[in-house]
């Protein structure tokens, strides 16, 4: 009797350390179709990530993308919000996974076996693919938000705490997409004029 091949979903997130915007996670089940050039999304150029995004969508057996909002991050903390985004990404798969291989050393509660792999986004192709889907999805969203808040430079730094972003926080205050549970945003909010966050 032939043993069924386990459905392994690689899971990774993007945006955990940012000062603004959601945290995004992806789950990817790779199949027999090869995807050349997979790597940790941080080691790839934006153009290469975009190209691989399309290949992953086309060639993977299954994929799901989930996110947790700024409000959820501030309410339950960034770690739990990251786990929530991972749960949503796994739930978005068309069929359940037998195992989840998660980048890092902390395991979210998932309805299948979980294996944590430190530096998994540099070691396991399914996690690499998930890191690319999560990164590209989040970057696209921050580019859209840049049009709404052009003075903050979101298209350039994608919400990370760069010098440009921190200077904008000091000058303009916080927006509804800033994470008040993060110290730089909380301090900027305390110094902002009343109503600044409502913009």
PDB file of N, CA and C in Angstrom, residues 94-188:
ATOM      1  N   UNK A  94      -6.158  25.826   0.594  1.00  0.00           N
ATOM      2  CA  UNK A  94      -7.349  25.153   0.057  1.00  0.00           C
ATOM      3  C   UNK A  94      -7.612  23.828   0.763  1.00  0.00           C
ATOM      4  N   UNK A  95      -6.552  23.170   1.241  1.00  0.00           N
ATOM      5  CA  UNK A  95      -6.674  21.894   1.953  1.00  0.00           C
ATOM      6  C   UNK A  95      -5.763  21.928   3.172  1.00  0.00           C
ATOM      7  N   UNK A  96      -6.121  21.202   4.227  1.00  0.00           N
ATOM      8  CA  UNK A  96      -5.315  21.248   5.454  1.00  0.00           C
ATOM      9  C   UNK A  96      -3.891  20.729   5.235  1.00  0.00           C
ATOM     10  N   UNK A  97      -2.962  21.262   5.996  1.00  0.00           N
ATOM     11  CA  UNK A  97      -1.588  20.773   5.987  1.00  0.00           C
ATOM     12  C   UNK A  97      -1.421  19.709   7.062  1.00  0.00           C
ATOM     13  N   UNK A  98      -0.532  18.756   6.796  1.00  0.00           N
ATOM     14  CA  UNK A  98      -0.214  17.736   7.800  1.00  0.00           C
ATOM     15  C   UNK A  98       0.822  18.252   8.795  1.00  0.00           C
ATOM     16  N   UNK A  99       1.729  19.096   8.297  1.00  0.00           N
ATOM     17  CA  UNK A  99       2.773  19.676   9.131  1.00  0.00           C
ATOM     18  C   UNK A  99       2.964  21.132   8.732  1.00  0.00           C
ATOM     19  N   UNK A 100       3.413  21.936   9.688  1.00  0.00           N
ATOM     20  CA  UNK A 100       3.798  23.314   9.418  1.00  0.00           C
ATOM     21  C   UNK A 100       5.242  23.492   9.862  1.00  0.00           C
ATOM     22  N   UNK A 101       6.072  23.949   8.950  1.00  0.00           N
ATOM     23  CA  UNK A 101       7.454  24.269   9.266  1.00  0.00           C
ATOM     24  C   UNK A 101       7.532  25.780   9.384  1.00  0.00           C
ATOM     25  N   UNK A 102       7.815  26.268  10.586  1.00  0.00           N
ATOM     26  CA  UNK A 102       7.726  27.693  10.890  1.00  0.00           C
ATOM     27  C   UNK A 102       9.125  28.263  11.095  1.00  0.00           C
ATOM     28  N   UNK A 103       9.390  29.383  10.444  1.00  0.00           N
ATOM     29  CA  UNK A 103      10.671  30.056  10.630  1.00  0.00           C
ATOM     30  C   UNK A 103      10.774  30.582  12.063  1.00  0.00           C
ATOM     31  N   UNK A 104      11.914  30.333  12.715  1.00  0.00           N
ATOM     32  CA  UNK A 104      12.127  30.852  14.058  1.00  0.00           C
ATOM     33  C   UNK A 104      12.134  29.764  15.112  1.00  0.00           C
ATOM     34  N   UNK A 105      12.073  30.195  16.372  1.00  0.00           N
ATOM     35  CA  UNK A 105      12.148  29.239  17.487  1.00  0.00           C
ATOM     36  C   UNK A 105      10.912  29.271  18.384  1.00  0.00           C
ATOM     37  N   UNK A 106       9.847  29.938  17.933  1.00  0.00           N
ATOM     38  CA  UNK A 106       8.608  30.004  18.712  1.00  0.00           C
ATOM     39  C   UNK A 106       7.453  29.494  17.862  1.00  0.00           C
ATOM     40  N   UNK A 107       6.682  28.588  18.426  1.00  0.00           N
ATOM     41  CA  UNK A 107       5.643  27.908  17.660  1.00  0.00           C
ATOM     42  C   UNK A 107       4.260  28.495  17.932  1.00  0.00           C
ATOM     43  N   UNK A 108       3.555  28.892  16.877  1.00  0.00           N
ATOM     44  CA  UNK A 108       2.157  29.272  17.064  1.00  0.00           C
ATOM     45  C   UNK A 108       1.305  28.030  17.285  1.00  0.00           C
ATOM     46  N   UNK A 109       0.135  28.216  17.864  1.00  0.00           N
ATOM     47  CA  UNK A 109      -0.809  27.102  18.003  1.00  0.00           C
ATOM     48  C   UNK A 109      -1.515  26.898  16.672  1.00  0.00           C
ATOM     49  N   UNK A 110      -1.280  25.741  16.067  1.00  0.00           N
ATOM     50  CA  UNK A 110      -1.844  25.434  14.754  1.00  0.00           C
ATOM     51  C   UNK A 110      -2.527  24.078  14.803  1.00  0.00           C
ATOM     52  N   UNK A 111      -3.486  23.816  13.917  1.00  0.00           N
ATOM     53  CA  UNK A 111      -4.226  22.552  13.930  1.00  0.00           C
ATOM     54  C   UNK A 111      -3.479  21.406  13.246  1.00  0.00           C
ATOM     55  N   UNK A 112      -2.156  21.430  13.321  1.00  0.00           N
ATOM     56  CA  UNK A 112      -1.345  20.351  12.750  1.00  0.00           C
ATOM     57  C   UNK A 112      -0.016  20.342  13.496  1.00  0.00           C
ATOM     58  N   UNK A 113       0.803  19.361  13.205  1.00  0.00           N
ATOM     59  CA  UNK A 113       2.128  19.301  13.821  1.00  0.00           C
ATOM     60  C   UNK A 113       2.951  20.508  13.389  1.00  0.00           C
ATOM     61  N   UNK A 114       3.739  21.053  14.317  1.00  0.00           N
ATOM     62  CA  UNK A 114       4.547  22.245  14.040  1.00  0.00           C
ATOM     63  C   UNK A 114       6.018  21.936  14.302  1.00  0.00           C
ATOM     64  N   UNK A 115       6.850  22.321  13.365  1.00  0.00           N
ATOM     65  CA  UNK A 115       8.294  22.207  13.528  1.00  0.00           C
ATOM     66  C   UNK A 115       8.893  23.593  13.380  1.00  0.00           C
ATOM     67  N   UNK A 116       9.589  24.086  14.405  1.00  0.00           N
ATOM     68  CA  UNK A 116      10.255  25.380  14.335  1.00  0.00           C
ATOM     69  C   UNK A 116      11.666  25.190  13.782  1.00  0.00           C
ATOM     70  N   UNK A 117      12.050  26.025  12.844  1.00  0.00           N
ATOM     71  CA  UNK A 117      13.366  25.935  12.225  1.00  0.00           C
ATOM     72  C   UNK A 117      14.018  27.306  12.279  1.00  0.00           C
ATOM     73  N   UNK A 118      15.045  27.435  13.091  1.00  0.00           N
ATOM     74  CA  UNK A 118      15.780  28.698  13.178  1.00  0.00           C
ATOM     75  C   UNK A 118      16.484  28.941  11.847  1.00  0.00           C
ATOM     76  N   UNK A 119      16.351  30.153  11.318  1.00  0.00           N
ATOM     77  CA  UNK A 119      16.874  30.505   9.993  1.00  0.00           C
ATOM     78  C   UNK A 119      16.258  29.640   8.905  1.00  0.00           C
ATOM     79  N   UNK A 120      15.032  29.231   9.127  1.00  0.00           N
ATOM     80  CA  UNK A 120      14.349  28.400   8.142  1.00  0.00           C
ATOM     81  C   UNK A 120      14.179  29.078   6.803  1.00  0.00           C
ATOM     82  N   UNK A 121      14.101  30.420   6.816  1.00  0.00           N
ATOM     83  CA  UNK A 121      13.925  31.128   5.551  1.00  0.00           C
ATOM     84  C   UNK A 121      15.188  31.109   4.701  1.00  0.00           C
ATOM     85  N   UNK A 122      16.283  30.610   5.262  1.00  0.00           N
ATOM     86  CA  UNK A 122      17.517  30.430   4.494  1.00  0.00           C
ATOM     87  C   UNK A 122      17.834  28.956   4.259  1.00  0.00           C
ATOM     88  N   UNK A 123      17.009  28.066   4.833  1.00  0.00           N
ATOM     89  CA  UNK A 123      17.308  26.635   4.784  1.00  0.00           C
ATOM     90  C   UNK A 123      16.261  25.804   4.050  1.00  0.00           C
ATOM     91  N   UNK A 124      14.995  26.141   4.205  1.00  0.00           N
ATOM     92  CA  UNK A 124      13.917  25.313   3.673  1.00  0.00           C
ATOM     93  C   UNK A 124      13.176  26.047   2.553  1.00  0.00           C
ATOM     94  N   UNK A 125      13.116  25.443   1.357  1.00  0.00           N
ATOM     95  CA  UNK A 125      12.473  26.119   0.221  1.00  0.00           C
ATOM     96  C   UNK A 125      11.031  26.551   0.482  1.00  0.00           C
ATOM     97  N   UNK A 126      10.250  25.741   1.200  1.00  0.00           N
ATOM     98  CA  UNK A 126       8.854  26.125   1.456  1.00  0.00           C
ATOM     99  C   UNK A 126       8.771  27.367   2.333  1.00  0.00           C
ATOM    100  N   UNK A 127       9.687  27.484   3.297  1.00  0.00           N
ATOM    101  CA  UNK A 127       9.716  28.674   4.147  1.00  0.00           C
ATOM    102  C   UNK A 127      10.241  29.872   3.360  1.00  0.00           C
ATOM    103  N   UNK A 128      11.232  29.650   2.500  1.00  0.00           N
ATOM    104  CA  UNK A 128      11.705  30.723   1.615  1.00  0.00           C
ATOM    105  C   UNK A 128      10.547  31.275   0.791  1.00  0.00           C
ATOM    106  N   UNK A 129       9.772  30.370   0.218  1.00  0.00           N
ATOM    107  CA  UNK A 129       8.636  30.791  -0.607  1.00  0.00           C
ATOM    108  C   UNK A 129       7.630  31.581   0.218  1.00  0.00           C
ATOM    109  N   UNK A 130       7.383  31.127   1.439  1.00  0.00           N
ATOM    110  CA  UNK A 130       6.450  31.842   2.316  1.00  0.00           C
ATOM    111  C   UNK A 130       6.984  33.222   2.661  1.00  0.00           C
ATOM    112  N   UNK A 131       8.288  33.320   2.888  1.00  0.00           N
ATOM    113  CA  UNK A 131       8.863  34.619   3.229  1.00  0.00           C
ATOM    114  C   UNK A 131       8.704  35.598   2.073  1.00  0.00           C
ATOM    115  N   UNK A 132       8.817  35.114   0.848  1.00  0.00           N
ATOM    116  CA  UNK A 132       8.673  35.970  -0.330  1.00  0.00           C
ATOM    117  C   UNK A 132       7.224  36.430  -0.484  1.00  0.00           C
ATOM    118  N   UNK A 133       6.267  35.508  -0.349  1.00  0.00           N
ATOM    119  CA  UNK A 133       4.857  35.906  -0.463  1.00  0.00           C
ATOM    120  C   UNK A 133       4.487  36.930   0.601  1.00  0.00           C
ATOM    121  N   UNK A 134       4.941  36.702   1.826  1.00  0.00           N
ATOM    122  CA  UNK A 134       4.603  37.621   2.912  1.00  0.00           C
ATOM    123  C   UNK A 134       5.242  38.992   2.686  1.00  0.00           C
ATOM    124  N   UNK A 135       6.505  38.999   2.296  1.00  0.00           N
ATOM    125  CA  UNK A 135       7.231  40.253   2.103  1.00  0.00           C
ATOM    126  C   UNK A 135       6.635  41.075   0.962  1.00  0.00           C
ATOM    127  N   UNK A 136       6.396  40.435  -0.172  1.00  0.00           N
ATOM    128  CA  UNK A 136       5.863  41.164  -1.329  1.00  0.00           C
ATOM    129  C   UNK A 136       4.450  41.676  -1.043  1.00  0.00           C
ATOM    130  N   UNK A 137       3.637  40.855  -0.404  1.00  0.00           N
ATOM    131  CA  UNK A 137       2.273  41.275  -0.066  1.00  0.00           C
ATOM    132  C   UNK A 137       2.301  42.495   0.836  1.00  0.00           C
ATOM    133  N   UNK A 138       3.139  42.456   1.855  1.00  0.00           N
ATOM    134  CA  UNK A 138       3.200  43.585   2.780  1.00  0.00           C
ATOM    135  C   UNK A 138       3.794  44.826   2.125  1.00  0.00           C
ATOM    136  N   UNK A 139       4.855  44.647   1.348  1.00  0.00           N
ATOM    137  CA  UNK A 139       5.465  45.797   0.681  1.00  0.00           C
ATOM    138  C   UNK A 139       4.470  46.495  -0.240  1.00  0.00           C
ATOM    139  N   UNK A 140       3.672  45.713  -0.963  1.00  0.00           N
ATOM    140  CA  UNK A 140       2.678  46.307  -1.849  1.00  0.00           C
ATOM    141  C   UNK A 140       1.669  47.130  -1.055  1.00  0.00           C
ATOM    142  N   UNK A 141       1.278  46.633   0.091  1.00  0.00           N
ATOM    143  CA  UNK A 141       0.316  47.360   0.916  1.00  0.00           C
ATOM    144  C   UNK A 141       0.906  48.669   1.436  1.00  0.00           C
ATOM    145  N   UNK A 142       2.185  48.632   1.832  1.00  0.00           N
ATOM    146  CA  UNK A 142       2.813  49.864   2.332  1.00  0.00           C
ATOM    147  C   UNK A 142       3.017  50.883   1.220  1.00  0.00           C
ATOM    148  N   UNK A 143       3.248  50.433  -0.005  1.00  0.00           N
ATOM    149  CA  UNK A 143       3.336  51.365  -1.133  1.00  0.00           C
ATOM    150  C   UNK A 143       1.988  52.060  -1.336  1.00  0.00           C
ATOM    151  N   UNK A 144       0.898  51.318  -1.194  1.00  0.00           N
ATOM    152  CA  UNK A 144      -0.431  51.927  -1.297  1.00  0.00           C
ATOM    153  C   UNK A 144      -0.655  52.938  -0.172  1.00  0.00           C
ATOM    154  N   UNK A 145      -0.203  52.606   1.029  1.00  0.00           N
ATOM    155  CA  UNK A 145      -0.361  53.524   2.158  1.00  0.00           C
ATOM    156  C   UNK A 145       0.516  54.773   1.997  1.00  0.00           C
ATOM    157  N   UNK A 146       1.599  54.645   1.238  1.00  0.00           N
ATOM    158  CA  UNK A 146       2.453  55.798   0.985  1.00  0.00           C
ATOM    159  C   UNK A 146       1.677  56.897   0.255  1.00  0.00           C
ATOM    160  N   UNK A 147       0.762  56.498  -0.620  1.00  0.00           N
ATOM    161  CA  UNK A 147      -0.034  57.493  -1.337  1.00  0.00           C
ATOM    162  C   UNK A 147      -0.961  58.252  -0.386  1.00  0.00           C
ATOM    163  N   UNK A 148      -1.354  57.599   0.698  1.00  0.00           N
ATOM    164  CA  UNK A 148      -2.242  58.226   1.673  1.00  0.00           C
ATOM    165  C   UNK A 148      -1.468  59.103   2.650  1.00  0.00           C
ATOM    166  N   UNK A 149      -0.247  58.678   2.978  1.00  0.00           N
ATOM    167  CA  UNK A 149       0.584  59.415   3.927  1.00  0.00           C
ATOM    168  C   UNK A 149       1.957  59.680   3.297  1.00  0.00           C
ATOM    169  N   UNK A 150       2.023  60.504   2.266  1.00  0.00           N
ATOM    170  CA  UNK A 150       3.281  60.649   1.503  1.00  0.00           C
ATOM    171  C   UNK A 150       4.444  61.222   2.301  1.00  0.00           C
ATOM    172  N   UNK A 151       4.161  61.995   3.345  1.00  0.00           N
ATOM    173  CA  UNK A 151       5.246  62.631   4.086  1.00  0.00           C
ATOM    174  C   UNK A 151       6.064  61.640   4.921  1.00  0.00           C
ATOM    175  N   UNK A 152       5.577  60.405   5.098  1.00  0.00           N
ATOM    176  CA  UNK A 152       6.274  59.435   5.947  1.00  0.00           C
ATOM    177  C   UNK A 152       7.261  58.551   5.182  1.00  0.00           C
ATOM    178  N   UNK A 153       7.158  58.487   3.865  1.00  0.00           N
ATOM    179  CA  UNK A 153       8.104  57.695   3.082  1.00  0.00           C
ATOM    180  C   UNK A 153       7.900  56.196   3.149  1.00  0.00           C
ATOM    181  N   UNK A 154       6.661  55.744   3.327  1.00  0.00           N
ATOM    182  CA  UNK A 154       6.414  54.303   3.484  1.00  0.00           C
ATOM    183  C   UNK A 154       6.867  53.484   2.278  1.00  0.00           C
ATOM    184  N   UNK A 155       6.811  54.055   1.085  1.00  0.00           N
ATOM    185  CA  UNK A 155       7.246  53.312  -0.097  1.00  0.00           C
ATOM    186  C   UNK A 155       8.739  53.015  -0.053  1.00  0.00           C
ATOM    187  N   UNK A 156       9.479  53.822   0.696  1.00  0.00           N
ATOM    188  CA  UNK A 156      10.928  53.625   0.784  1.00  0.00           C
ATOM    189  C   UNK A 156      11.305  52.670   1.904  1.00  0.00           C
ATOM    190  N   UNK A 157      10.751  52.879   3.102  1.00  0.00           N
ATOM    191  CA  UNK A 157      11.203  52.064   4.245  1.00  0.00           C
ATOM    192  C   UNK A 157      10.213  50.985   4.670  1.00  0.00           C
ATOM    193  N   UNK A 158       9.033  50.972   4.074  1.00  0.00           N
ATOM    194  CA  UNK A 158       8.005  49.944   4.328  1.00  0.00           C
ATOM    195  C   UNK A 158       7.586  49.843   5.799  1.00  0.00           C
ATOM    196  N   UNK A 159       7.726  50.958   6.521  1.00  0.00           N
ATOM    197  CA  UNK A 159       7.268  50.976   7.906  1.00  0.00           C
ATOM    198  C   UNK A 159       8.330  50.673   8.937  1.00  0.00           C
ATOM    199  N   UNK A 160       9.535  50.312   8.504  1.00  0.00           N
ATOM    200  CA  UNK A 160      10.608  50.043   9.461  1.00  0.00           C
ATOM    201  C   UNK A 160      11.094  51.349  10.086  1.00  0.00           C
ATOM    202  N   UNK A 161      11.766  51.246  11.210  1.00  0.00           N
ATOM    203  CA  UNK A 161      12.144  52.416  11.985  1.00  0.00           C
ATOM    204  C   UNK A 161      13.422  53.074  11.514  1.00  0.00           C
ATOM    205  N   UNK A 162      13.482  53.431  10.252  1.00  0.00           N
ATOM    206  CA  UNK A 162      14.660  54.097   9.702  1.00  0.00           C
ATOM    207  C   UNK A 162      14.748  55.530  10.242  1.00  0.00           C
ATOM    208  N   UNK A 163      15.888  56.171   9.984  1.00  0.00           N
ATOM    209  CA  UNK A 163      16.056  57.565  10.402  1.00  0.00           C
ATOM    210  C   UNK A 163      15.013  58.455   9.731  1.00  0.00           C
ATOM    211  N   UNK A 164      14.732  58.191   8.468  1.00  0.00           N
ATOM    212  CA  UNK A 164      13.716  58.956   7.741  1.00  0.00           C
ATOM    213  C   UNK A 164      12.353  58.826   8.407  1.00  0.00           C
ATOM    214  N   UNK A 165      11.989  57.602   8.755  1.00  0.00           N
ATOM    215  CA  UNK A 165      10.687  57.353   9.374  1.00  0.00           C
ATOM    216  C   UNK A 165      10.618  58.003  10.759  1.00  0.00           C
ATOM    217  N   UNK A 166      11.657  57.850  11.534  1.00  0.00           N
ATOM    218  CA  UNK A 166      11.655  58.424  12.888  1.00  0.00           C
ATOM    219  C   UNK A 166      11.593  59.948  12.834  1.00  0.00           C
ATOM    220  N   UNK A 167      12.270  60.543  11.855  1.00  0.00           N
ATOM    221  CA  UNK A 167      12.212  61.995  11.710  1.00  0.00           C
ATOM    222  C   UNK A 167      10.804  62.444  11.346  1.00  0.00           C
ATOM    223  N   UNK A 168      10.135  61.672  10.478  1.00  0.00           N
ATOM    224  CA  UNK A 168       8.757  62.003  10.096  1.00  0.00           C
ATOM    225  C   UNK A 168       7.818  61.883  11.289  1.00  0.00           C
ATOM    226  N   UNK A 169       8.047  60.891  12.129  1.00  0.00           N
ATOM    227  CA  UNK A 169       7.236  60.745  13.336  1.00  0.00           C
ATOM    228  C   UNK A 169       7.384  61.970  14.236  1.00  0.00           C
ATOM    229  N   UNK A 170       8.604  62.447  14.370  1.00  0.00           N
ATOM    230  CA  UNK A 170       8.835  63.614  15.217  1.00  0.00           C
ATOM    231  C   UNK A 170       8.189  64.861  14.630  1.00  0.00           C
ATOM    232  N   UNK A 171       8.209  64.960  13.312  1.00  0.00           N
ATOM    233  CA  UNK A 171       7.693  66.166  12.668  1.00  0.00           C
ATOM    234  C   UNK A 171       6.175  66.162  12.526  1.00  0.00           C
ATOM    235  N   UNK A 172       5.606  64.994  12.169  1.00  0.00           N
ATOM    236  CA  UNK A 172       4.189  64.937  11.827  1.00  0.00           C
ATOM    237  C   UNK A 172       3.329  64.181  12.838  1.00  0.00           C
ATOM    238  N   UNK A 173       3.960  63.485  13.778  1.00  0.00           N
ATOM    239  CA  UNK A 173       3.193  62.678  14.715  1.00  0.00           C
ATOM    240  C   UNK A 173       2.825  61.324  14.131  1.00  0.00           C
ATOM    241  N   UNK A 174       1.896  60.646  14.776  1.00  0.00           N
ATOM    242  CA  UNK A 174       1.513  59.294  14.361  1.00  0.00           C
ATOM    243  C   UNK A 174       0.247  59.332  13.507  1.00  0.00           C
ATOM    244  N   UNK A 175       0.056  58.243  12.760  1.00  0.00           N
ATOM    245  CA  UNK A 175      -1.131  58.057  11.928  1.00  0.00           C
ATOM    246  C   UNK A 175      -1.911  56.848  12.455  1.00  0.00           C
ATOM    247  N   UNK A 176      -3.085  56.572  11.911  1.00  0.00           N
ATOM    248  CA  UNK A 176      -3.820  55.372  12.337  1.00  0.00           C
ATOM    249  C   UNK A 176      -3.115  54.062  12.016  1.00  0.00           C
ATOM    250  N   UNK A 177      -2.095  54.090  11.162  1.00  0.00           N
ATOM    251  CA  UNK A 177      -1.401  52.832  10.840  1.00  0.00           C
ATOM    252  C   UNK A 177      -0.127  52.644  11.652  1.00  0.00           C
ATOM    253  N   UNK A 178       0.152  53.535  12.593  1.00  0.00           N
ATOM    254  CA  UNK A 178       1.314  53.371  13.464  1.00  0.00           C
ATOM    255  C   UNK A 178       0.961  52.522  14.691  1.00  0.00           C
ATOM    256  N   UNK A 179       1.911  51.721  15.128  1.00  0.00           N
ATOM    257  CA  UNK A 179       1.718  50.801  16.251  1.00  0.00           C
ATOM    258  C   UNK A 179       2.052  51.507  17.561  1.00  0.00           C
ATOM    259  N   UNK A 180       1.041  51.863  18.294  1.00  0.00           N
ATOM    260  CA  UNK A 180       1.264  52.608  19.535  1.00  0.00           C
ATOM    261  C   UNK A 180       1.878  51.747  20.635  1.00  0.00           C
ATOM    262  N   UNK A 181       1.867  50.433  20.460  1.00  0.00           N
ATOM    263  CA  UNK A 181       2.515  49.554  21.435  1.00  0.00           C
ATOM    264  C   UNK A 181       4.029  49.526  21.248  1.00  0.00           C
ATOM    265  N   UNK A 182       4.532  50.169  20.196  1.00  0.00           N
ATOM    266  CA  UNK A 182       5.970  50.279  19.959  1.00  0.00           C
ATOM    267  C   UNK A 182       6.438  51.637  20.493  1.00  0.00           C
ATOM    268  N   UNK A 183       7.521  51.643  21.249  1.00  0.00           N
ATOM    269  CA  UNK A 183       7.953  52.832  21.983  1.00  0.00           C
ATOM    270  C   UNK A 183       8.112  54.088  21.123  1.00  0.00           C
ATOM    271  N   UNK A 184       8.760  54.035  19.952  1.00  0.00           N
ATOM    272  CA  UNK A 184       8.907  55.271  19.173  1.00  0.00           C
ATOM    273  C   UNK A 184       7.565  55.894  18.779  1.00  0.00           C
ATOM    274  N   UNK A 185       6.575  55.051  18.477  1.00  0.00           N
ATOM    275  CA  UNK A 185       5.253  55.556  18.121  1.00  0.00           C
ATOM    276  C   UNK A 185       4.524  56.089  19.349  1.00  0.00           C
ATOM    277  N   UNK A 186       4.656  55.386  20.453  1.00  0.00           N
ATOM    278  CA  UNK A 186       4.000  55.822  21.693  1.00  0.00           C
ATOM    279  C   UNK A 186       4.535  57.185  22.130  1.00  0.00           C
ATOM    280  N   UNK A 187       5.854  57.361  22.049  1.00  0.00           N
ATOM    281  CA  UNK A 187       6.457  58.632  22.432  1.00  0.00           C
ATOM    282  C   UNK A 187       6.034  59.746  21.476  1.00  0.00           C
ATOM    283  N   UNK A 188       5.990  59.431  20.186  1.00  0.00           N
ATOM    284  CA  UNK A 188       5.574  60.438  19.214  1.00  0.00           C
ATOM    285  C   UNK A 188       4.115  60.828  19.419  1.00  0.00           C
TER     286      UNK A 188
END
